[in-house]
GROMACS .gro file of C-alpha atoms in nm:
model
  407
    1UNK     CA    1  -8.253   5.903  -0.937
    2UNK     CA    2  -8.180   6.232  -1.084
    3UNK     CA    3  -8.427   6.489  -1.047
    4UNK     CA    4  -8.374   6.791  -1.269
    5UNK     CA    5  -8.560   7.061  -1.045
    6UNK     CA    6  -8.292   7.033  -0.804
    7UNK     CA    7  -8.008   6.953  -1.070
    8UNK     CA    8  -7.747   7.210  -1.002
    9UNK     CA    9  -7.592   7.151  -1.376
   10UNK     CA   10  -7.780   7.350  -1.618
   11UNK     CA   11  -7.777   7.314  -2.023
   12UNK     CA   12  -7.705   7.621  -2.259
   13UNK     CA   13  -7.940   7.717  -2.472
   14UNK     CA   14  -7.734   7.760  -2.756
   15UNK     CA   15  -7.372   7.521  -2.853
   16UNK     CA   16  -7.086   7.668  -2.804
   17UNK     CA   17  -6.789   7.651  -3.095
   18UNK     CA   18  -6.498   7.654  -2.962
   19UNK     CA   19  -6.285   7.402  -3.165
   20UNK     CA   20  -6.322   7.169  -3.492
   21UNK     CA   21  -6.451   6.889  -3.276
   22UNK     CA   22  -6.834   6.902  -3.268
   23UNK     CA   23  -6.875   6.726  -2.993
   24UNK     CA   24  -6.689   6.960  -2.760
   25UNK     CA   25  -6.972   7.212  -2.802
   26UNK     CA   26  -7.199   6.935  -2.718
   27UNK     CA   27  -7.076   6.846  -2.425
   28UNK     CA   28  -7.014   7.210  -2.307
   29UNK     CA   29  -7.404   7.280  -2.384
   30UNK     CA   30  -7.531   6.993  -2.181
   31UNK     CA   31  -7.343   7.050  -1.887
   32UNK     CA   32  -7.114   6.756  -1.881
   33UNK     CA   33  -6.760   6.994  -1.870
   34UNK     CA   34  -6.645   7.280  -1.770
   35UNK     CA   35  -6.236   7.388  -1.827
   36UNK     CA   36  -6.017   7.457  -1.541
   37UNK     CA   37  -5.741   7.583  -1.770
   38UNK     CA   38  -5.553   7.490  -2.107
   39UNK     CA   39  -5.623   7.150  -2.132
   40UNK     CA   40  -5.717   7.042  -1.795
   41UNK     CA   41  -6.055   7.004  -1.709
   42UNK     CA   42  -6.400   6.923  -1.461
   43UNK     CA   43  -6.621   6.673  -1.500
   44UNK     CA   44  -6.960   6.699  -1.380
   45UNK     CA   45  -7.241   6.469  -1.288
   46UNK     CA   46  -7.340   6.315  -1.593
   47UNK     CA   47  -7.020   6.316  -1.748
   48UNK     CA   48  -6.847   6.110  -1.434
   49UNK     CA   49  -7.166   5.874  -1.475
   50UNK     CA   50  -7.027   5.791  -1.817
   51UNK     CA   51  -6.684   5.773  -1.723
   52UNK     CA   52  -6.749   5.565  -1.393
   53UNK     CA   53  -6.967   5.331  -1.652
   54UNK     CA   54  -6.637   5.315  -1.906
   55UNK     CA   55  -6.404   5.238  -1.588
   56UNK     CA   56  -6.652   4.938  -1.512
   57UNK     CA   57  -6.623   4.815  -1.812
   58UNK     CA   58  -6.276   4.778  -1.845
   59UNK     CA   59  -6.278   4.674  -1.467
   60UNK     CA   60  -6.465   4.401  -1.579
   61UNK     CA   61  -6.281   4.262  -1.880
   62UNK     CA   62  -5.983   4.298  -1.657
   63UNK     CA   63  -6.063   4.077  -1.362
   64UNK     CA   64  -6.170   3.842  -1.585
   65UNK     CA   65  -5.857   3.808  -1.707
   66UNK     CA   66  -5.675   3.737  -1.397
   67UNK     CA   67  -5.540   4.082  -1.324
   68UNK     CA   68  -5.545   4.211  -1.010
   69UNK     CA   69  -5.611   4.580  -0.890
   70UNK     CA   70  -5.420   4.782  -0.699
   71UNK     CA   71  -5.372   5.151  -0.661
   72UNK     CA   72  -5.043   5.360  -0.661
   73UNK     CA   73  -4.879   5.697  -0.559
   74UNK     CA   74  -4.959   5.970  -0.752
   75UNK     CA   75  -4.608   6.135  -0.620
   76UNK     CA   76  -4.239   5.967  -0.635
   77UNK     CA   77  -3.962   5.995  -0.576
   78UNK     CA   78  -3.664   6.142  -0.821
   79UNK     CA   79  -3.413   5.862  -0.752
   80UNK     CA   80  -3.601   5.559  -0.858
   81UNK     CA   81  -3.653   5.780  -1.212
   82UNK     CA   82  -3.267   5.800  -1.249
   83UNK     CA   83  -3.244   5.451  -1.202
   84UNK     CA   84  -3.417   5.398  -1.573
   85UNK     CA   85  -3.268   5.701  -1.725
   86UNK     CA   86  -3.616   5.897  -1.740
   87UNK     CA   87  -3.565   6.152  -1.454
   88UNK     CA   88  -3.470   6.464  -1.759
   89UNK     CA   89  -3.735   6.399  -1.975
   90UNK     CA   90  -3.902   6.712  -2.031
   91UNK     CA   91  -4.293   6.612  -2.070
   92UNK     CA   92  -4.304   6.472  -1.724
   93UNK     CA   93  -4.403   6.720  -1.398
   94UNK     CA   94  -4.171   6.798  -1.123
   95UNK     CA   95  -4.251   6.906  -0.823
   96UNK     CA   96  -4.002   7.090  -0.598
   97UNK     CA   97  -4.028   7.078  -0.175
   98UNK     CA   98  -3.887   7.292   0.051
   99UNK     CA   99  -3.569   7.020   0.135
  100UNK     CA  100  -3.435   7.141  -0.166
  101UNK     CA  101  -3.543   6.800  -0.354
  102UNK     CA  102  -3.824   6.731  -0.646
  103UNK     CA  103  -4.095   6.476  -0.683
  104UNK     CA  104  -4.252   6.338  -0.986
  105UNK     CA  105  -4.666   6.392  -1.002
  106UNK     CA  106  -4.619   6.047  -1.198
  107UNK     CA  107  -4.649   6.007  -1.600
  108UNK     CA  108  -4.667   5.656  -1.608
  109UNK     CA  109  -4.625   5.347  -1.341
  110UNK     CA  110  -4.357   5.183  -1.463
  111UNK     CA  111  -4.080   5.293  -1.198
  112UNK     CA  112  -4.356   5.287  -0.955
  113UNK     CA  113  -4.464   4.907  -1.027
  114UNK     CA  114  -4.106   4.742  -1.006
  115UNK     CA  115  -4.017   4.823  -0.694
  116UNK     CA  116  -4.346   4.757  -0.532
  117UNK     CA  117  -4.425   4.380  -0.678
  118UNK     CA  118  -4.025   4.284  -0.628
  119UNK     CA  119  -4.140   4.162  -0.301
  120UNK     CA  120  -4.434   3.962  -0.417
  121UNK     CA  121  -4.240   3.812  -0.746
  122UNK     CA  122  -3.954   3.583  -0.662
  123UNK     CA  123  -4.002   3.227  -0.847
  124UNK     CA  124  -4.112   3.040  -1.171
  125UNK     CA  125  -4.445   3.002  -0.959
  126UNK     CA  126  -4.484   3.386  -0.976
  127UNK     CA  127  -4.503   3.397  -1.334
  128UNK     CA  128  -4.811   3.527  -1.546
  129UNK     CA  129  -4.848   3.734  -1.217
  130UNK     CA  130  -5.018   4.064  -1.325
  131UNK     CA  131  -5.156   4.395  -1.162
  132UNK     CA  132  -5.354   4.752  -1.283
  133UNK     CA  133  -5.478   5.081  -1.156
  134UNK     CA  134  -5.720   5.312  -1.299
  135UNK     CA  135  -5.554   5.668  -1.222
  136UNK     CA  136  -5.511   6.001  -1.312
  137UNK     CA  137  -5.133   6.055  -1.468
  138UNK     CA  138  -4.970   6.413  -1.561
  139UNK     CA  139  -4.773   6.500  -1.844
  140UNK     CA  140  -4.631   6.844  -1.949
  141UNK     CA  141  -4.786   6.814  -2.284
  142UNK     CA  142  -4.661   6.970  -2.578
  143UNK     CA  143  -4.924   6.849  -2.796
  144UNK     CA  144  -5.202   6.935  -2.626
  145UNK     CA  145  -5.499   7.026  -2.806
  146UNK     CA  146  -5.817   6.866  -2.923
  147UNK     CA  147  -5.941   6.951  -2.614
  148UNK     CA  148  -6.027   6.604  -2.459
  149UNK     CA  149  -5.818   6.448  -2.694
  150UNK     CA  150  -5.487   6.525  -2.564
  151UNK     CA  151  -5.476   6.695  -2.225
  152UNK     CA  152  -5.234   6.794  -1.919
  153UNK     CA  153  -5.400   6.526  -1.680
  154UNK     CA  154  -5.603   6.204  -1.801
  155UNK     CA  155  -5.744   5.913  -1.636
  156UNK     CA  156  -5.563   5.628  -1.707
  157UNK     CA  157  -5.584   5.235  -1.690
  158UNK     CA  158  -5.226   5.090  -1.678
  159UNK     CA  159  -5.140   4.724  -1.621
  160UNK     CA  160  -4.839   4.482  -1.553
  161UNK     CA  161  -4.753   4.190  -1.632
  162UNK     CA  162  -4.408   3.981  -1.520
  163UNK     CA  163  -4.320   3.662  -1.673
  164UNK     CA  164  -4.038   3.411  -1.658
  165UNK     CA  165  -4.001   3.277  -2.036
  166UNK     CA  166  -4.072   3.449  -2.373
  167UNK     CA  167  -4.323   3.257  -2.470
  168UNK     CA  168  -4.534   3.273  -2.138
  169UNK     CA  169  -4.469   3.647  -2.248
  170UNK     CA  170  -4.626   3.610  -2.606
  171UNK     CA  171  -4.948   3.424  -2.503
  172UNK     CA  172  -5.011   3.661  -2.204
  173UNK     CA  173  -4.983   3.945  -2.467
  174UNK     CA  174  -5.204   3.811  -2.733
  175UNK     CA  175  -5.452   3.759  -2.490
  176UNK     CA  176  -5.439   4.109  -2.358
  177UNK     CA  177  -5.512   4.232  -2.713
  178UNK     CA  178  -5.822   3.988  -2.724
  179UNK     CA  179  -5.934   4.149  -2.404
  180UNK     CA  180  -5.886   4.466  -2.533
  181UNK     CA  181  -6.107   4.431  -2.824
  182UNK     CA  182  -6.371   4.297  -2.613
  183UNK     CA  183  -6.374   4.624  -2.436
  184UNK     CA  184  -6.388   4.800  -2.754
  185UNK     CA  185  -6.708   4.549  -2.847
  186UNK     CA  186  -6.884   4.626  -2.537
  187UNK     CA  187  -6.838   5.012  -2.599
  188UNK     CA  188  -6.982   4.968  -2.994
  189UNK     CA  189  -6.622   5.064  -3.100
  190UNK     CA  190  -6.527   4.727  -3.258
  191UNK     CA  191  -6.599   4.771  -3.648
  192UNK     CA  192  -6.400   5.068  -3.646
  193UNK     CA  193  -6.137   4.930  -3.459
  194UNK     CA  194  -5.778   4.853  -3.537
  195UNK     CA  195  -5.482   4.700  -3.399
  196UNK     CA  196  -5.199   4.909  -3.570
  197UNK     CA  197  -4.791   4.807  -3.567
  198UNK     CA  198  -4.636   5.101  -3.426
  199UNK     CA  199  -4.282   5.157  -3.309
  200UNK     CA  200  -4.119   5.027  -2.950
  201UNK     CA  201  -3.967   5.352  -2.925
  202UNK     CA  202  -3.743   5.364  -2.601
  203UNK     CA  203  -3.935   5.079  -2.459
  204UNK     CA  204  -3.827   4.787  -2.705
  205UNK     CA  205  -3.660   4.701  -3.039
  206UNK     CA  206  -3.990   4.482  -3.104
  207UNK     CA  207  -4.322   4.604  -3.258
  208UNK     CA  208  -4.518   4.806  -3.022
  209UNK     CA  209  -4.931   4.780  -3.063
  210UNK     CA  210  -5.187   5.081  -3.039
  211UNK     CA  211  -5.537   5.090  -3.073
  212UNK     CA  212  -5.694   5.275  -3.353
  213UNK     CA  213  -6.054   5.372  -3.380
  214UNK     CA  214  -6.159   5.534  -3.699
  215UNK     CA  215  -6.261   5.912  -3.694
  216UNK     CA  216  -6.287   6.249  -3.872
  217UNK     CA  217  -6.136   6.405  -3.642
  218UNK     CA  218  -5.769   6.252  -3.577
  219UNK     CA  219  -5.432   6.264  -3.526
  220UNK     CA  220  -5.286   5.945  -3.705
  221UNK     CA  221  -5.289   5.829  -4.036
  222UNK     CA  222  -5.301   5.454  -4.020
  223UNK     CA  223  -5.183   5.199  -4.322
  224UNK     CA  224  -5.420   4.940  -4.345
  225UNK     CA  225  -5.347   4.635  -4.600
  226UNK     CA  226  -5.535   4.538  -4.895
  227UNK     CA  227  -5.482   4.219  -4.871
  228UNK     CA  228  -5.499   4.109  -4.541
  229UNK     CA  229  -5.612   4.398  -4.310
  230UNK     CA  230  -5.306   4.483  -4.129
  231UNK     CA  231  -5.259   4.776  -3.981
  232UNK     CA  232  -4.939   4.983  -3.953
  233UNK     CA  233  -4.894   5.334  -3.793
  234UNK     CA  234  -4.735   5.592  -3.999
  235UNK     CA  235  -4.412   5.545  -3.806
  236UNK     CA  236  -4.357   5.246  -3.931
  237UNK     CA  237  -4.430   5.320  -4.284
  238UNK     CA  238  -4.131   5.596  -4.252
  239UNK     CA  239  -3.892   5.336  -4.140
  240UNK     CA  240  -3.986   5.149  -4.420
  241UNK     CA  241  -3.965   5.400  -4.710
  242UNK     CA  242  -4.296   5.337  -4.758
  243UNK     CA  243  -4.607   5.093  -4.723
  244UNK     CA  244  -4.506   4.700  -4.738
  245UNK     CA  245  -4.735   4.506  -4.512
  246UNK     CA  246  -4.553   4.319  -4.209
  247UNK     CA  247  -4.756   4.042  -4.266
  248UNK     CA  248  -4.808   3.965  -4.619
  249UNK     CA  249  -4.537   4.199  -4.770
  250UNK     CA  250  -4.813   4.310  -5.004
  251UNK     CA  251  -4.791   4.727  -5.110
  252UNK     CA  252  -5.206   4.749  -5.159
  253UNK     CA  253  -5.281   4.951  -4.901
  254UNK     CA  254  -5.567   5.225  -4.786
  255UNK     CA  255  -5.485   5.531  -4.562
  256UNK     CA  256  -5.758   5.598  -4.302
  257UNK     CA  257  -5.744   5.897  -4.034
  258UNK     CA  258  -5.786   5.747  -3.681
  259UNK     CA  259  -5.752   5.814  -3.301
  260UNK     CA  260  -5.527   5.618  -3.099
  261UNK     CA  261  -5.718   5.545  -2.751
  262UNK     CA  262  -5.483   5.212  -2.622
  263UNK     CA  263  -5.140   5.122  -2.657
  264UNK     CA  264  -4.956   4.792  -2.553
  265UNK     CA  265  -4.595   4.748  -2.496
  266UNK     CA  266  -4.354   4.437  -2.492
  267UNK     CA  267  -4.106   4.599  -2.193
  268UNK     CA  268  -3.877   4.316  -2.207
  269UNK     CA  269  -3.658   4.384  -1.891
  270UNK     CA  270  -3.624   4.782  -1.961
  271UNK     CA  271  -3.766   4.842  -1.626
  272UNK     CA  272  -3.719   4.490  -1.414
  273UNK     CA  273  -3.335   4.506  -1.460
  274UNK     CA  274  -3.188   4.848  -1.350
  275UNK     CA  275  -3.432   4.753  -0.989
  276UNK     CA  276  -3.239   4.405  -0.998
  277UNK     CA  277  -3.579   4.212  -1.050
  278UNK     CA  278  -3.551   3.857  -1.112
  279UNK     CA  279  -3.716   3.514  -1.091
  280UNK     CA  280  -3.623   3.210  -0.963
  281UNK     CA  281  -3.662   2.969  -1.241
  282UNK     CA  282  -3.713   2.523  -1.215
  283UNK     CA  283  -3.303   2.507  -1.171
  284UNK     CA  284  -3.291   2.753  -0.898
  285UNK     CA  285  -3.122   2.991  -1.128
  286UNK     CA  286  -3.214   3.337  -1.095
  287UNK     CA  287  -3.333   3.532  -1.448
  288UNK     CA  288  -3.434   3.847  -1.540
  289UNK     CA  289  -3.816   3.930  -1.544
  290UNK     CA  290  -3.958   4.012  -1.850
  291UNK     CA  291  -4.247   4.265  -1.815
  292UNK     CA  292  -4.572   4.400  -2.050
  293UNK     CA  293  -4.735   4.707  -2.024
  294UNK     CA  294  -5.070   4.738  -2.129
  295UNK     CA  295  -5.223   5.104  -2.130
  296UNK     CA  296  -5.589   5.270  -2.174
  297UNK     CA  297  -5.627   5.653  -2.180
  298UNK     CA  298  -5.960   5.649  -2.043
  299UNK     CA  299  -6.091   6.006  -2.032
  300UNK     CA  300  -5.964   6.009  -2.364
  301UNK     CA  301  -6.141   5.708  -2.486
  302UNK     CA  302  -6.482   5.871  -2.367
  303UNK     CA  303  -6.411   6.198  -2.570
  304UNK     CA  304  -6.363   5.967  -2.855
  305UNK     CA  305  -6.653   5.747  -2.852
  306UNK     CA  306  -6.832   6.155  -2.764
  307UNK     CA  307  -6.683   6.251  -3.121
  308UNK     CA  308  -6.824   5.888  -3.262
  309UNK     CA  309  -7.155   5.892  -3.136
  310UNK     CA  310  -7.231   6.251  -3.150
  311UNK     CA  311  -7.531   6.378  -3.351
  312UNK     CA  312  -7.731   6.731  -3.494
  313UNK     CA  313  -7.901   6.675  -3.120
  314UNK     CA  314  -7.638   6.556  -2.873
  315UNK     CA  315  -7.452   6.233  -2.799
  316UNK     CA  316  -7.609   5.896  -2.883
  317UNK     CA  317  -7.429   5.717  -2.588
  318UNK     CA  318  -7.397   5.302  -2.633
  319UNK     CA  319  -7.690   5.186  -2.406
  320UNK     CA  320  -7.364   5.021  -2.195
  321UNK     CA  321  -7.210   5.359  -2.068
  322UNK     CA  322  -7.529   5.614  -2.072
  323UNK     CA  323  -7.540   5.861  -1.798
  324UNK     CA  324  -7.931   5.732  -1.742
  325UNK     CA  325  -8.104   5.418  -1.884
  326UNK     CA  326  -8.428   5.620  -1.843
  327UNK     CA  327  -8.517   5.995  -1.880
  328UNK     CA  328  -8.883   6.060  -1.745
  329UNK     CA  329  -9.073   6.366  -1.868
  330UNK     CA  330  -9.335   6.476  -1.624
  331UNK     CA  331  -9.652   6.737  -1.807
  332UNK     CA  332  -9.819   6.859  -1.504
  333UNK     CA  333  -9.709   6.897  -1.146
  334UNK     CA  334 -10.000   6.672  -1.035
  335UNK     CA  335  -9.839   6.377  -1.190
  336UNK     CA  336  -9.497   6.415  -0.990
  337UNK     CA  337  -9.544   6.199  -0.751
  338UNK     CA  338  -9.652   5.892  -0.967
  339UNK     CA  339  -9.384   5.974  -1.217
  340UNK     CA  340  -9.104   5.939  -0.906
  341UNK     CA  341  -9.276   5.594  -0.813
  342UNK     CA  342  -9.252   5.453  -1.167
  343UNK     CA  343  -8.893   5.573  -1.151
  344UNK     CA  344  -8.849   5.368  -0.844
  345UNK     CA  345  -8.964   5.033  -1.002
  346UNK     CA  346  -8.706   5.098  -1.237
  347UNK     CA  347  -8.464   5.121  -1.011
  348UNK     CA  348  -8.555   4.838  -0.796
  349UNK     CA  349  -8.485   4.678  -1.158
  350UNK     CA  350  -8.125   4.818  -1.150
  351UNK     CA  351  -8.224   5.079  -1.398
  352UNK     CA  352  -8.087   5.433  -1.359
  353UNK     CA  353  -8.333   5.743  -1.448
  354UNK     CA  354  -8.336   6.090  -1.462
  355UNK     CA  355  -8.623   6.238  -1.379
  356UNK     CA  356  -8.696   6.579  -1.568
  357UNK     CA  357  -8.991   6.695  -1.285
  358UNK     CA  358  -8.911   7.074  -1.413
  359UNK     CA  359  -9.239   7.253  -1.415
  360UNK     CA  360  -9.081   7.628  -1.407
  361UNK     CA  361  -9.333   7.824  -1.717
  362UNK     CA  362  -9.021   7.842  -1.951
  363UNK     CA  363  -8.950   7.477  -1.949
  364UNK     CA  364  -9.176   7.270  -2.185
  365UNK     CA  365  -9.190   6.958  -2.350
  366UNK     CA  366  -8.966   7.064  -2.654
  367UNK     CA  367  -8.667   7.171  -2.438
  368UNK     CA  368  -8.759   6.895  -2.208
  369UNK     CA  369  -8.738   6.622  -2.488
  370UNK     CA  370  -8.420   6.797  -2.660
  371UNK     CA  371  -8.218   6.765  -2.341
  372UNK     CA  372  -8.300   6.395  -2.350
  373UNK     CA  373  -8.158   6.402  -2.672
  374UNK     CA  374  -7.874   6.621  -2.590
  375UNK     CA  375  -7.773   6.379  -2.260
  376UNK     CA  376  -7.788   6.123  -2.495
  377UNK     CA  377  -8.029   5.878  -2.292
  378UNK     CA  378  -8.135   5.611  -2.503
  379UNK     CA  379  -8.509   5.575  -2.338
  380UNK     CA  380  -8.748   5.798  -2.289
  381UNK     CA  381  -9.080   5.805  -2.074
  382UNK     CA  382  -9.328   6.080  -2.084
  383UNK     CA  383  -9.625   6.094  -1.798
  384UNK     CA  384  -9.904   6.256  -1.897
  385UNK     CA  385 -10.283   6.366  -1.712
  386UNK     CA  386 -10.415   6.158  -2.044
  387UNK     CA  387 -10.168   5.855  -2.069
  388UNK     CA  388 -10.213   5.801  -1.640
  389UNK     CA  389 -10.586   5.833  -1.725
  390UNK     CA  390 -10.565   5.512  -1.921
  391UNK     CA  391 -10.324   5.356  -1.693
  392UNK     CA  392 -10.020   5.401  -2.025
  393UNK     CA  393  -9.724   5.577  -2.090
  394UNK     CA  394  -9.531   5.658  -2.427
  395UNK     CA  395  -9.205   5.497  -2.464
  396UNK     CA  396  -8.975   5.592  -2.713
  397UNK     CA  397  -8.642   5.410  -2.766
  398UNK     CA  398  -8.364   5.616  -2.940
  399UNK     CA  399  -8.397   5.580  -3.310
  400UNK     CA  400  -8.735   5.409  -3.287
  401UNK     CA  401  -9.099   5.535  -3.320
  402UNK     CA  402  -9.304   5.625  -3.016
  403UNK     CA  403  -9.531   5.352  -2.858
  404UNK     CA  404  -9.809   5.376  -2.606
  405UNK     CA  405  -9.710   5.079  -2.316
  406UNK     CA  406  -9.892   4.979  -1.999
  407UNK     CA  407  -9.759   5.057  -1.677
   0.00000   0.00000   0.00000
């Protein structure tokens, strides 16, 4: 339980504007950030809550699927980056020691992963085996803006997978992008979800896949097919010389500005072969492992469903990743101590609350009900001398007209 009397996070009184995106402001009025520095920032207590409730989620969906956590270095070594050819690129962090030799604060897990799960990969048996982390990562950002859109430092989901045969590849694959857009479901993303065609890049000369989510605020233009709903990142359109859908070779198209939040990669053996990974197949042959890499920007993916859900009041979190299930308003001091025992019985129902028990003179129900609003809790309890009297409270569930309910 959260009690706001002792809350050390206060809200503004008025919303900051700082940047085109809205919610920004929000978020800096109720508390949940605070900026270290250009694009790099805190996270405070309700904030993390959502976040930590995000990370679950994906957790979830995850495990599910057979992948198993682990958690990596956030420092390696230079060598093992020369060994794929990525030690110069300019975007990623070095950090220089007093042996006269540099470090990587790590980008991306890729050089990280090989090494480690070559001892734990060595047959046909081994195949489908897969691993993740949910971790911060670095990058020297050119980009950066948006605020939360594109930082310095993220939290990051990245997973693994190492397979034998192509086709063990494929399925694992397409059923990575059916987990993903259960995650996306869960999170009341889905509708305004896309899978978009983008390029391999240095990765692969295959079709690379990122996850697009609708917004006003953006920095993609996707290419979405009339006639069969296909979506293609701008990228790909350029290579093209213009829109003709991968799938149906129709030109109908519609362009919509989006926000790419996930991104999955066919590796092939980019990363398995220069670290002389390889399987032992039925014939007692060895071959090359073939790898996926399946990414979700995390902190970025909570800014984003911020900037979806935000309103004129605050942030109408999905009831799946609120900071609170329950915000209690308390009129009177007298009724304190009743109002933290109903908030118990929630949480012996594994409901969380916050508890606004603020009875300082300036604090009264209006500013008490609009930071409900602004945290973006989607139930709301108010204790009053007249409702206890009766043996009732009023409930009010976001969007929905008050209701008097017994206790």
């Amino acid at each position: 339980m959260i009690k706001l009397s002792n809350f050390p996070i206060k809200t503004l009184k008025t919303r900051p504007k700082i940047s085109d995106n809205i919610s920004t402001g929000i978020l800096l009025q109720a508390g949940f950030i605070r900026q270290t520095m250009a694009w790099v920032y805190n996270y405070t207590t309700l904030w993390l809550r959502v976040l930590r409730n995000i990370e679950n989620i994906v957790r979830e969906e995850m495990d599910n699927y057979g992948v198993s956590e682990i958690l990596m270095s956030w420092l390696s070594p230079m060598d093992i980056w020369e060994k794929t050819g990525r030690a110069d690129i300019e975007e990623y962090f070095k950090v220089p020691t007093y042996w006269d030799k540099n470090y990587r604060l790590n980008p991306t897990h890729e050089e990280i992963v090989v090494p480690l799960m070559c001892e734990f990969i060595n047959s046909y048996k081994d195949s489908w085996a897969a691993v993740y982390q949910i971790q911060n990562k670095f990058r020297n950002e050119k980009r950066a803006k948006s605020w939360l859109l594109r930082g310095r430092e993220f939290l990051m989901k990245d997973a693994y997978s190492f397979h034998l045969k192509d086709e063990e590849f494929v399925e694992y694959y397409e059923g990575m992008k059916k987990v993903y857009m259960r995650i996306f479901d869960r999170l009341d993303l889905l509708k305004d979800t896309y899978i978009t065609l983008a390029d391999g890049g240095v990765f692969t000369d295959k079709y690379s896949h990122e996850f697009q989510v609708v917004l006003p605020i953006w920095e993609d233009d996707i290419y979405i097919c009339d006639e069969c709903n296909t979506s293609h990142n701008k990228e790909i359109v350029d290579l093209e010389n213009g829109f003709v859908c991968t799938n149906c070779n129709s030109k109908n198209h519609r362009i919509e500005k989006a926000s790419e939040v996930w991104n999955i990669f066919p590796l092939e053996t980019k990363f398995s072969k220069p670290f002389g990974m390889k399987i032992l197949d039925e014939n007692n042959k060895q071959q090359d492992v073939i790898m996926g890499c399946y990414g979700i920007w995390v902190s970025r993916l909570m800014w984003v469903i911020a900037e979806y859900n935000m309103t004129e009041k605050g942030i109408a979190w999905p009831e799946s990743i609120a900071p609170a299930d329950y915000y209690i308003i308390v009129i009177w001091e007298e009724n304190i101590e009743k109002a933290e025992d109903f908030a118990k019985k929630l949480e012996s129902k594994w409901k969380t609350v916050i508890l606004d028990d603020r009875m300082w003179k300036k604090i009264g129900f209006g500013q008490k009900a609009g930071d409900c609003e602004l945290f973006g809790i989607p139930n709301r309890i108010v204790i009053s001398p007249k409702t206890l009297e009766a043996g009732w409270f009023e409930f009010t569930k976001r969007g929905e007209e008050s209701e008097i309910v017994n206790f």
